[in-house]
Amino acid sequence: AQKITQTQPGMFVQEKEAVTLDCTYDTSDQSYGLFWYKQPSSGEMIFLIYQGSYDEQNATEGRYSLNFQKARKSANLVISASQLGDSAMYFCAMIPAGSYQLTFGKGTKLSVIP
Amino acid sequence: SAVISQKPSRDICQRGTSLTIQCQVDSQVTMMFWYRQQPGQSLTLIATANQGSEATYESGFVIDKFPISRPNLTFSTLTVSNMSPEDSSIYLCSVGSAGWSYNEQFFGPGTRLTVL
């Protein structure tokens, strides 16, 4: 079984600053994938970034980067140059290799302050 | 990439009634899933919708309460039966397909359900 832990229920960041959202995971699988999703108040789930467990380099997608530390089982999301539109819930999720079933953390509510 | 639509986008229902939520994909997909997100909570997988056979339910979810159909590779329905206020949630379908990259798993826009 997989477990995702997000210890920050809420975070505040000043506009244009960088912010790190924490995510740790637990799994007995050797091969897995890690995701971050953004959920604005509208409720839709927006894919941000993906990291495979065997990927040697940290994933990056525009202003989003994933700080993957496999030995520590952490997959923190870094958002650079925060924008007001980044205010939303952020969920870390995990998937075992060969599956499409996601296990989600409890989420972090990010608020960007002008 | 796939385009997913859900109907209805939101609804307000009375206790004891049932609501059927539709999920339509613009291409054939191998896997379709239904998730529930209760207010202020994370997403929890309800079941995997299997084409041509009964859905596979996760622990805590049963077919009598959440019957699911999947008549073809582009469409699925989730019914929330005999609703109570505890069923007030966002219900989301997601799809994946063999051969897709993992960053291609998509979610529908969700159905926001309020039960009075």
PDB file of C-alpha atoms in Angstrom:
ATOM      1  CA  ALA A   1       0.000   0.000   0.000  1.00  0.00           C
ATOM      2  CA  GLN A   2       1.079   3.531  -0.671  1.00  0.00           C
ATOM      3  CA  LYS A   3       0.818   6.483   1.650  1.00  0.00           C
ATOM      4  CA  ILE A   4       1.343  10.164   0.903  1.00  0.00           C
ATOM      5  CA  THR A   5       1.933  12.713   3.651  1.00  0.00           C
ATOM      6  CA  GLN A   6       1.605  16.452   3.199  1.00  0.00           C
ATOM      7  CA  THR A   7       2.338  18.117   6.529  1.00  0.00           C
ATOM      8  CA  GLN A   8       1.476  21.688   5.572  1.00  0.00           C
ATOM      9  CA  PRO A   9      -2.288  22.272   5.645  1.00  0.00           C
ATOM     10  CA  GLY A  10      -1.785  25.873   4.550  1.00  0.00           C
ATOM     11  CA  MET A  11       1.022  28.027   3.217  1.00  0.00           C
ATOM     12  CA  PHE A  12       1.387  31.719   2.452  1.00  0.00           C
ATOM     13  CA  VAL A  13       3.828  33.187  -0.029  1.00  0.00           C
ATOM     14  CA  GLN A  14       4.487  36.683  -1.262  1.00  0.00           C
ATOM     15  CA  GLU A  15       3.862  37.284  -4.932  1.00  0.00           C
ATOM     16  CA  LYS A  16       7.005  36.750  -7.055  1.00  0.00           C
ATOM     17  CA  GLU A  17       8.683  34.714  -4.292  1.00  0.00           C
ATOM     18  CA  ALA A  18       9.430  30.994  -4.492  1.00  0.00           C
ATOM     19  CA  VAL A  19       7.648  28.454  -2.306  1.00  0.00           C
ATOM     20  CA  THR A  20       8.221  24.796  -1.477  1.00  0.00           C
ATOM     21  CA  LEU A  21       5.355  22.435  -0.743  1.00  0.00           C
ATOM     22  CA  ASP A  22       6.374  19.307   1.124  1.00  0.00           C
ATOM     23  CA  CYS A  23       5.459  15.748   0.263  1.00  0.00           C
ATOM     24  CA  THR A  24       6.765  12.505   1.707  1.00  0.00           C
ATOM     25  CA  TYR A  25       5.659   9.066   0.663  1.00  0.00           C
ATOM     26  CA  ASP A  26       5.809   5.484   1.761  1.00  0.00           C
ATOM     27  CA  THR A  27       5.749   2.487  -0.512  1.00  0.00           C
ATOM     28  CA  SER A  28       7.230  -0.964  -0.810  1.00  0.00           C
ATOM     29  CA  ASP A  29       7.233  -0.753  -4.593  1.00  0.00           C
ATOM     30  CA  GLN A  30      10.546  -0.323  -6.358  1.00  0.00           C
ATOM     31  CA  SER A  31       9.004   1.415  -9.332  1.00  0.00           C
ATOM     32  CA  TYR A  32       6.457   4.168  -8.962  1.00  0.00           C
ATOM     33  CA  GLY A  33       5.494   7.627 -10.091  1.00  0.00           C
ATOM     34  CA  LEU A  34       4.903  10.827  -8.196  1.00  0.00           C
ATOM     35  CA  PHE A  35       2.580  13.618  -9.246  1.00  0.00           C
ATOM     36  CA  TRP A  36       1.559  17.065  -8.221  1.00  0.00           C
ATOM     37  CA  TYR A  37      -1.879  18.398  -9.028  1.00  0.00           C
ATOM     38  CA  LYS A  38      -3.364  21.852  -8.559  1.00  0.00           C
ATOM     39  CA  GLN A  39      -7.012  22.247  -7.632  1.00  0.00           C
ATOM     40  CA  PRO A  40      -8.446  25.763  -7.850  1.00  0.00           C
ATOM     41  CA  SER A  41     -11.733  26.629  -6.199  1.00  0.00           C
ATOM     42  CA  SER A  42     -13.554  25.470  -9.338  1.00  0.00           C
ATOM     43  CA  GLY A  43     -12.728  21.902  -8.335  1.00  0.00           C
ATOM     44  CA  GLU A  44     -10.920  20.700 -11.448  1.00  0.00           C
ATOM     45  CA  MET A  45      -7.681  18.775 -11.037  1.00  0.00           C
ATOM     46  CA  ILE A  46      -4.846  20.256 -13.067  1.00  0.00           C
ATOM     47  CA  PHE A  47      -1.750  18.148 -13.698  1.00  0.00           C
ATOM     48  CA  LEU A  48       1.447  20.039 -12.867  1.00  0.00           C
ATOM     49  CA  ILE A  49       4.413  17.693 -12.885  1.00  0.00           C
ATOM     50  CA  TYR A  50       5.437  14.044 -12.832  1.00  0.00           C
ATOM     51  CA  GLN A  51       8.546  12.251 -11.531  1.00  0.00           C
ATOM     52  CA  GLY A  52       9.340   8.614 -12.137  1.00  0.00           C
ATOM     53  CA  SER A  53      11.172   6.747  -9.407  1.00  0.00           C
ATOM     54  CA  TYR A  54      13.987   5.838 -11.765  1.00  0.00           C
ATOM     55  CA  ASP A  55      14.341   9.275 -13.303  1.00  0.00           C
ATOM     56  CA  GLU A  56      17.803  10.539 -12.479  1.00  0.00           C
ATOM     57  CA  GLN A  57      17.026  14.188 -12.924  1.00  0.00           C
ATOM     58  CA  ASN A  58      14.448  16.223 -11.075  1.00  0.00           C
ATOM     59  CA  ALA A  59      11.411  17.017 -13.191  1.00  0.00           C
ATOM     60  CA  THR A  60      10.743  20.581 -14.253  1.00  0.00           C
ATOM     61  CA  GLU A  61       7.742  22.116 -16.007  1.00  0.00           C
ATOM     62  CA  GLY A  62       8.011  25.857 -16.450  1.00  0.00           C
ATOM     63  CA  ARG A  63       7.813  27.481 -13.014  1.00  0.00           C
ATOM     64  CA  TYR A  64       7.303  24.105 -11.336  1.00  0.00           C
ATOM     65  CA  SER A  65      10.091  21.793 -10.291  1.00  0.00           C
ATOM     66  CA  LEU A  66      10.045  18.651  -8.234  1.00  0.00           C
ATOM     67  CA  ASN A  67      12.793  18.175  -5.661  1.00  0.00           C
ATOM     68  CA  PHE A  68      12.998  14.391  -5.622  1.00  0.00           C
ATOM     69  CA  GLN A  69      15.050  12.765  -2.863  1.00  0.00           C
ATOM     70  CA  LYS A  70      14.497   9.058  -3.228  1.00  0.00           C
ATOM     71  CA  ALA A  71      16.456   7.955  -0.165  1.00  0.00           C
ATOM     72  CA  ARG A  72      14.416  10.303   2.002  1.00  0.00           C
ATOM     73  CA  LYS A  73      11.202   9.400   0.144  1.00  0.00           C
ATOM     74  CA  SER A  74      10.362  13.009  -0.444  1.00  0.00           C
ATOM     75  CA  ALA A  75       9.009  14.760  -3.527  1.00  0.00           C
ATOM     76  CA  ASN A  76       8.650  18.443  -2.754  1.00  0.00           C
ATOM     77  CA  LEU A  77       7.125  20.851  -5.246  1.00  0.00           C
ATOM     78  CA  VAL A  78       8.917  24.132  -5.811  1.00  0.00           C
ATOM     79  CA  ILE A  79       7.001  26.974  -7.423  1.00  0.00           C
ATOM     80  CA  SER A  80       9.196  29.832  -8.534  1.00  0.00           C
ATOM     81  CA  ALA A  81       8.035  33.422  -8.997  1.00  0.00           C
ATOM     82  CA  SER A  82       4.618  32.866  -7.420  1.00  0.00           C
ATOM     83  CA  GLN A  83       1.626  34.470  -9.066  1.00  0.00           C
ATOM     84  CA  LEU A  84      -1.778  35.349  -7.655  1.00  0.00           C
ATOM     85  CA  GLY A  85      -3.276  32.657  -9.858  1.00  0.00           C
ATOM     86  CA  ASP A  86      -1.221  30.043  -8.027  1.00  0.00           C
ATOM     87  CA  SER A  87      -3.539  30.330  -5.024  1.00  0.00           C
ATOM     88  CA  ALA A  88      -5.171  26.894  -4.842  1.00  0.00           C
ATOM     89  CA  MET A  89      -5.025  23.487  -3.204  1.00  0.00           C
ATOM     90  CA  TYR A  90      -2.034  21.385  -4.171  1.00  0.00           C
ATOM     91  CA  PHE A  91      -2.077  17.619  -3.971  1.00  0.00           C
ATOM     92  CA  CYS A  92       0.830  15.227  -4.079  1.00  0.00           C
ATOM     93  CA  ALA A  93      -0.057  11.800  -5.438  1.00  0.00           C
ATOM     94  CA  MET A  94       1.589   8.484  -6.118  1.00  0.00           C
ATOM     95  CA  ILE A  95       1.033   5.663  -8.564  1.00  0.00           C
ATOM     96  CA  PRO A  96       2.618   2.208  -8.596  1.00  0.00           C
ATOM     97  CA  ALA A  97       4.263   1.156 -11.825  1.00  0.00           C
ATOM     98  CA  GLY A  98       1.857  -0.417 -14.277  1.00  0.00           C
ATOM     99  CA  SER A  99      -1.183   1.098 -12.616  1.00  0.00           C
ATOM    100  CA  TYR A 100      -3.256   4.198 -13.199  1.00  0.00           C
ATOM    101  CA  GLN A 101      -4.757   4.352  -9.703  1.00  0.00           C
ATOM    102  CA  LEU A 102      -3.588   7.399  -7.788  1.00  0.00           C
ATOM    103  CA  THR A 103      -3.163   7.694  -4.027  1.00  0.00           C
ATOM    104  CA  PHE A 104      -3.406  11.291  -2.862  1.00  0.00           C
ATOM    105  CA  GLY A 105      -2.093  13.239   0.096  1.00  0.00           C
ATOM    106  CA  LYS A 106      -4.386  15.512   2.102  1.00  0.00           C
ATOM    107  CA  GLY A 107      -3.286  18.591   0.232  1.00  0.00           C
ATOM    108  CA  THR A 108      -1.783  21.982   0.981  1.00  0.00           C
ATOM    109  CA  LYS A 109      -3.697  25.203   0.526  1.00  0.00           C
ATOM    110  CA  LEU A 110      -1.421  27.824  -0.963  1.00  0.00           C
ATOM    111  CA  SER A 111      -2.311  31.481  -0.699  1.00  0.00           C
ATOM    112  CA  VAL A 112      -0.315  34.022  -2.689  1.00  0.00           C
ATOM    113  CA  ILE A 113      -0.249  37.481  -1.128  1.00  0.00           C
ATOM    114  CA  PRO A 114       0.022  40.562  -3.358  1.00  0.00           C
TER     115      PRO A 114
ATOM    116  CA  SER B   1      -4.282  14.095 -24.787  1.00  0.00           C
ATOM    117  CA  ALA B   2      -7.906  13.332 -23.966  1.00  0.00           C
ATOM    118  CA  VAL B   3     -10.798  15.701 -23.457  1.00  0.00           C
ATOM    119  CA  ILE B   4     -13.126  14.611 -20.684  1.00  0.00           C
ATOM    120  CA  SER B   5     -16.538  15.994 -19.930  1.00  0.00           C
ATOM    121  CA  GLN B   6     -18.793  15.324 -16.977  1.00  0.00           C
ATOM    122  CA  LYS B   7     -22.500  15.902 -16.581  1.00  0.00           C
ATOM    123  CA  PRO B   8     -23.920  17.473 -14.563  1.00  0.00           C
ATOM    124  CA  SER B   9     -21.273  19.942 -13.456  1.00  0.00           C
ATOM    125  CA  ARG B  10     -23.149  20.487 -10.231  1.00  0.00           C
ATOM    126  CA  ASP B  11     -26.435  19.526  -8.640  1.00  0.00           C
ATOM    127  CA  ILE B  12     -28.412  19.986  -5.478  1.00  0.00           C
ATOM    128  CA  CYS B  13     -30.431  16.922  -4.497  1.00  0.00           C
ATOM    129  CA  GLN B  14     -32.811  15.873  -1.805  1.00  0.00           C
ATOM    130  CA  ARG B  15     -32.028  13.195   0.722  1.00  0.00           C
ATOM    131  CA  GLY B  16     -33.126   9.734  -0.371  1.00  0.00           C
ATOM    132  CA  THR B  17     -32.919  10.398  -4.109  1.00  0.00           C
ATOM    133  CA  SER B  18     -30.324   9.151  -6.605  1.00  0.00           C
ATOM    134  CA  LEU B  19     -28.140  10.982  -9.099  1.00  0.00           C
ATOM    135  CA  THR B  20     -26.344   9.592 -12.121  1.00  0.00           C
ATOM    136  CA  ILE B  21     -23.128  11.299 -13.198  1.00  0.00           C
ATOM    137  CA  GLN B  22     -21.829  10.828 -16.716  1.00  0.00           C
ATOM    138  CA  CYS B  23     -18.224  10.830 -17.873  1.00  0.00           C
ATOM    139  CA  GLN B  24     -17.515  11.102 -21.595  1.00  0.00           C
ATOM    140  CA  VAL B  25     -14.065  10.927 -23.218  1.00  0.00           C
ATOM    141  CA  ASP B  26     -13.294  12.039 -26.753  1.00  0.00           C
ATOM    142  CA  SER B  27     -11.138   8.970 -27.447  1.00  0.00           C
ATOM    143  CA  GLN B  28     -11.101   5.324 -26.452  1.00  0.00           C
ATOM    144  CA  VAL B  29      -9.318   4.747 -23.157  1.00  0.00           C
ATOM    145  CA  THR B  30      -8.341   1.590 -21.373  1.00  0.00           C
ATOM    146  CA  MET B  31      -9.047   2.686 -17.838  1.00  0.00           C
ATOM    147  CA  MET B  32     -11.644   4.885 -16.226  1.00  0.00           C
ATOM    148  CA  PHE B  33     -11.796   5.650 -12.540  1.00  0.00           C
ATOM    149  CA  TRP B  34     -14.194   7.398 -10.218  1.00  0.00           C
ATOM    150  CA  TYR B  35     -12.967   9.455  -7.264  1.00  0.00           C
ATOM    151  CA  ARG B  36     -14.774  11.197  -4.459  1.00  0.00           C
ATOM    152  CA  GLN B  37     -13.600  14.332  -2.727  1.00  0.00           C
ATOM    153  CA  GLN B  38     -15.530  15.217   0.391  1.00  0.00           C
ATOM    154  CA  PRO B  39     -15.466  18.860   1.532  1.00  0.00           C
ATOM    155  CA  GLY B  40     -12.003  19.894   2.677  1.00  0.00           C
ATOM    156  CA  GLN B  41     -10.645  16.411   2.051  1.00  0.00           C
ATOM    157  CA  SER B  42      -8.402  14.685  -0.437  1.00  0.00           C
ATOM    158  CA  LEU B  43      -9.473  12.473  -3.302  1.00  0.00           C
ATOM    159  CA  THR B  44     -10.427   8.880  -2.590  1.00  0.00           C
ATOM    160  CA  LEU B  45     -10.784   6.244  -5.257  1.00  0.00           C
ATOM    161  CA  ILE B  46     -14.279   4.784  -5.369  1.00  0.00           C
ATOM    162  CA  ALA B  47     -13.864   2.212  -8.114  1.00  0.00           C
ATOM    163  CA  THR B  48     -12.370   1.260 -11.431  1.00  0.00           C
ATOM    164  CA  ALA B  49     -14.947   1.139 -14.215  1.00  0.00           C
ATOM    165  CA  ASN B  50     -14.373  -1.960 -16.323  1.00  0.00           C
ATOM    166  CA  GLN B  51     -15.704  -2.147 -19.837  1.00  0.00           C
ATOM    167  CA  GLY B  52     -17.998  -5.126 -20.242  1.00  0.00           C
ATOM    168  CA  SER B  53     -17.780  -6.313 -16.649  1.00  0.00           C
ATOM    169  CA  GLU B  54     -18.595  -5.240 -13.132  1.00  0.00           C
ATOM    170  CA  ALA B  55     -16.663  -2.350 -11.620  1.00  0.00           C
ATOM    171  CA  THR B  56     -13.918  -3.023  -9.100  1.00  0.00           C
ATOM    172  CA  TYR B  57     -14.687  -1.228  -5.837  1.00  0.00           C
ATOM    173  CA  GLU B  58     -12.252   0.003  -3.225  1.00  0.00           C
ATOM    174  CA  SER B  59     -12.651  -0.786   0.438  1.00  0.00           C
ATOM    175  CA  GLY B  60     -15.529   1.137   1.927  1.00  0.00           C
ATOM    176  CA  PHE B  61     -17.476   1.496  -1.314  1.00  0.00           C
ATOM    177  CA  VAL B  62     -20.188  -0.899  -2.456  1.00  0.00           C
ATOM    178  CA  ILE B  63     -22.065  -1.465  -5.672  1.00  0.00           C
ATOM    179  CA  ASP B  64     -25.503  -0.944  -4.122  1.00  0.00           C
ATOM    180  CA  LYS B  65     -24.557   2.580  -3.101  1.00  0.00           C
ATOM    181  CA  PHE B  66     -22.403   3.501  -6.112  1.00  0.00           C
ATOM    182  CA  PRO B  67     -23.465   1.464  -9.143  1.00  0.00           C
ATOM    183  CA  ILE B  68     -21.194   2.056 -12.108  1.00  0.00           C
ATOM    184  CA  SER B  69     -21.663   1.320 -15.767  1.00  0.00           C
ATOM    185  CA  ARG B  70     -19.165   1.338 -18.583  1.00  0.00           C
ATOM    186  CA  PRO B  71     -20.860   0.291 -21.808  1.00  0.00           C
ATOM    187  CA  ASN B  72     -17.930   1.212 -24.067  1.00  0.00           C
ATOM    188  CA  LEU B  73     -14.380   2.585 -24.057  1.00  0.00           C
ATOM    189  CA  THR B  74     -15.412   6.246 -24.059  1.00  0.00           C
ATOM    190  CA  PHE B  75     -18.250   6.459 -21.526  1.00  0.00           C
ATOM    191  CA  SER B  76     -19.039   5.638 -17.924  1.00  0.00           C
ATOM    192  CA  THR B  77     -21.670   6.535 -15.367  1.00  0.00           C
ATOM    193  CA  LEU B  78     -21.590   6.657 -11.596  1.00  0.00           C
ATOM    194  CA  THR B  79     -24.838   6.651  -9.654  1.00  0.00           C
ATOM    195  CA  VAL B  80     -24.980   7.897  -6.094  1.00  0.00           C
ATOM    196  CA  SER B  81     -27.959   6.062  -4.627  1.00  0.00           C
ATOM    197  CA  ASN B  82     -30.234   6.870  -1.714  1.00  0.00           C
ATOM    198  CA  MET B  83     -28.285  10.013  -1.013  1.00  0.00           C
ATOM    199  CA  SER B  84     -27.630  11.538   2.378  1.00  0.00           C
ATOM    200  CA  PRO B  85     -25.893  14.811   3.270  1.00  0.00           C
ATOM    201  CA  GLU B  86     -22.668  12.810   3.804  1.00  0.00           C
ATOM    202  CA  ASP B  87     -22.604  12.176   0.056  1.00  0.00           C
ATOM    203  CA  SER B  88     -22.087  15.869  -0.611  1.00  0.00           C
ATOM    204  CA  SER B  89     -18.777  15.842  -2.476  1.00  0.00           C
ATOM    205  CA  ILE B  90     -17.034  16.507  -5.726  1.00  0.00           C
ATOM    206  CA  TYR B  91     -17.070  13.400  -7.885  1.00  0.00           C
ATOM    207  CA  LEU B  92     -14.340  13.163 -10.502  1.00  0.00           C
ATOM    208  CA  CYS B  93     -13.669  10.675 -13.238  1.00  0.00           C
ATOM    209  CA  SER B  94     -10.168  10.102 -14.502  1.00  0.00           C
ATOM    210  CA  VAL B  95      -8.862   8.168 -17.456  1.00  0.00           C
ATOM    211  CA  GLY B  96      -5.666   6.460 -18.468  1.00  0.00           C
ATOM    212  CA  SER B  97      -4.664   4.239 -21.312  1.00  0.00           C
ATOM    213  CA  ALA B  98      -2.012   1.615 -21.868  1.00  0.00           C
ATOM    214  CA  GLY B  99       0.864   3.188 -23.696  1.00  0.00           C
ATOM    215  CA  TRP B 100       0.244   6.676 -22.411  1.00  0.00           C
ATOM    216  CA  SER B 101       2.927   8.448 -20.476  1.00  0.00           C
ATOM    217  CA  TYR B 102       2.109   8.801 -16.822  1.00  0.00           C
ATOM    218  CA  ASN B 103       1.797  12.518 -17.160  1.00  0.00           C
ATOM    219  CA  GLU B 104      -1.109  11.902 -19.479  1.00  0.00           C
ATOM    220  CA  GLN B 105      -3.565  10.717 -16.872  1.00  0.00           C
ATOM    221  CA  PHE B 106      -6.404  13.154 -17.021  1.00  0.00           C
ATOM    222  CA  PHE B 107      -9.257  14.196 -14.820  1.00  0.00           C
ATOM    223  CA  GLY B 108     -12.680  15.362 -15.802  1.00  0.00           C
ATOM    224  CA  PRO B 109     -13.885  18.748 -14.549  1.00  0.00           C
ATOM    225  CA  GLY B 110     -15.801  17.160 -11.677  1.00  0.00           C
ATOM    226  CA  THR B 111     -19.406  17.097 -10.495  1.00  0.00           C
ATOM    227  CA  ARG B 112     -20.135  19.111  -7.379  1.00  0.00           C
ATOM    228  CA  LEU B 113     -22.969  17.436  -5.498  1.00  0.00           C
ATOM    229  CA  THR B 114     -24.847  18.932  -2.570  1.00  0.00           C
ATOM    230  CA  VAL B 115     -27.378  16.799  -0.716  1.00  0.00           C
ATOM    231  CA  LEU B 116     -29.911  18.576   1.459  1.00  0.00           C
TER     232      LEU B 116
END
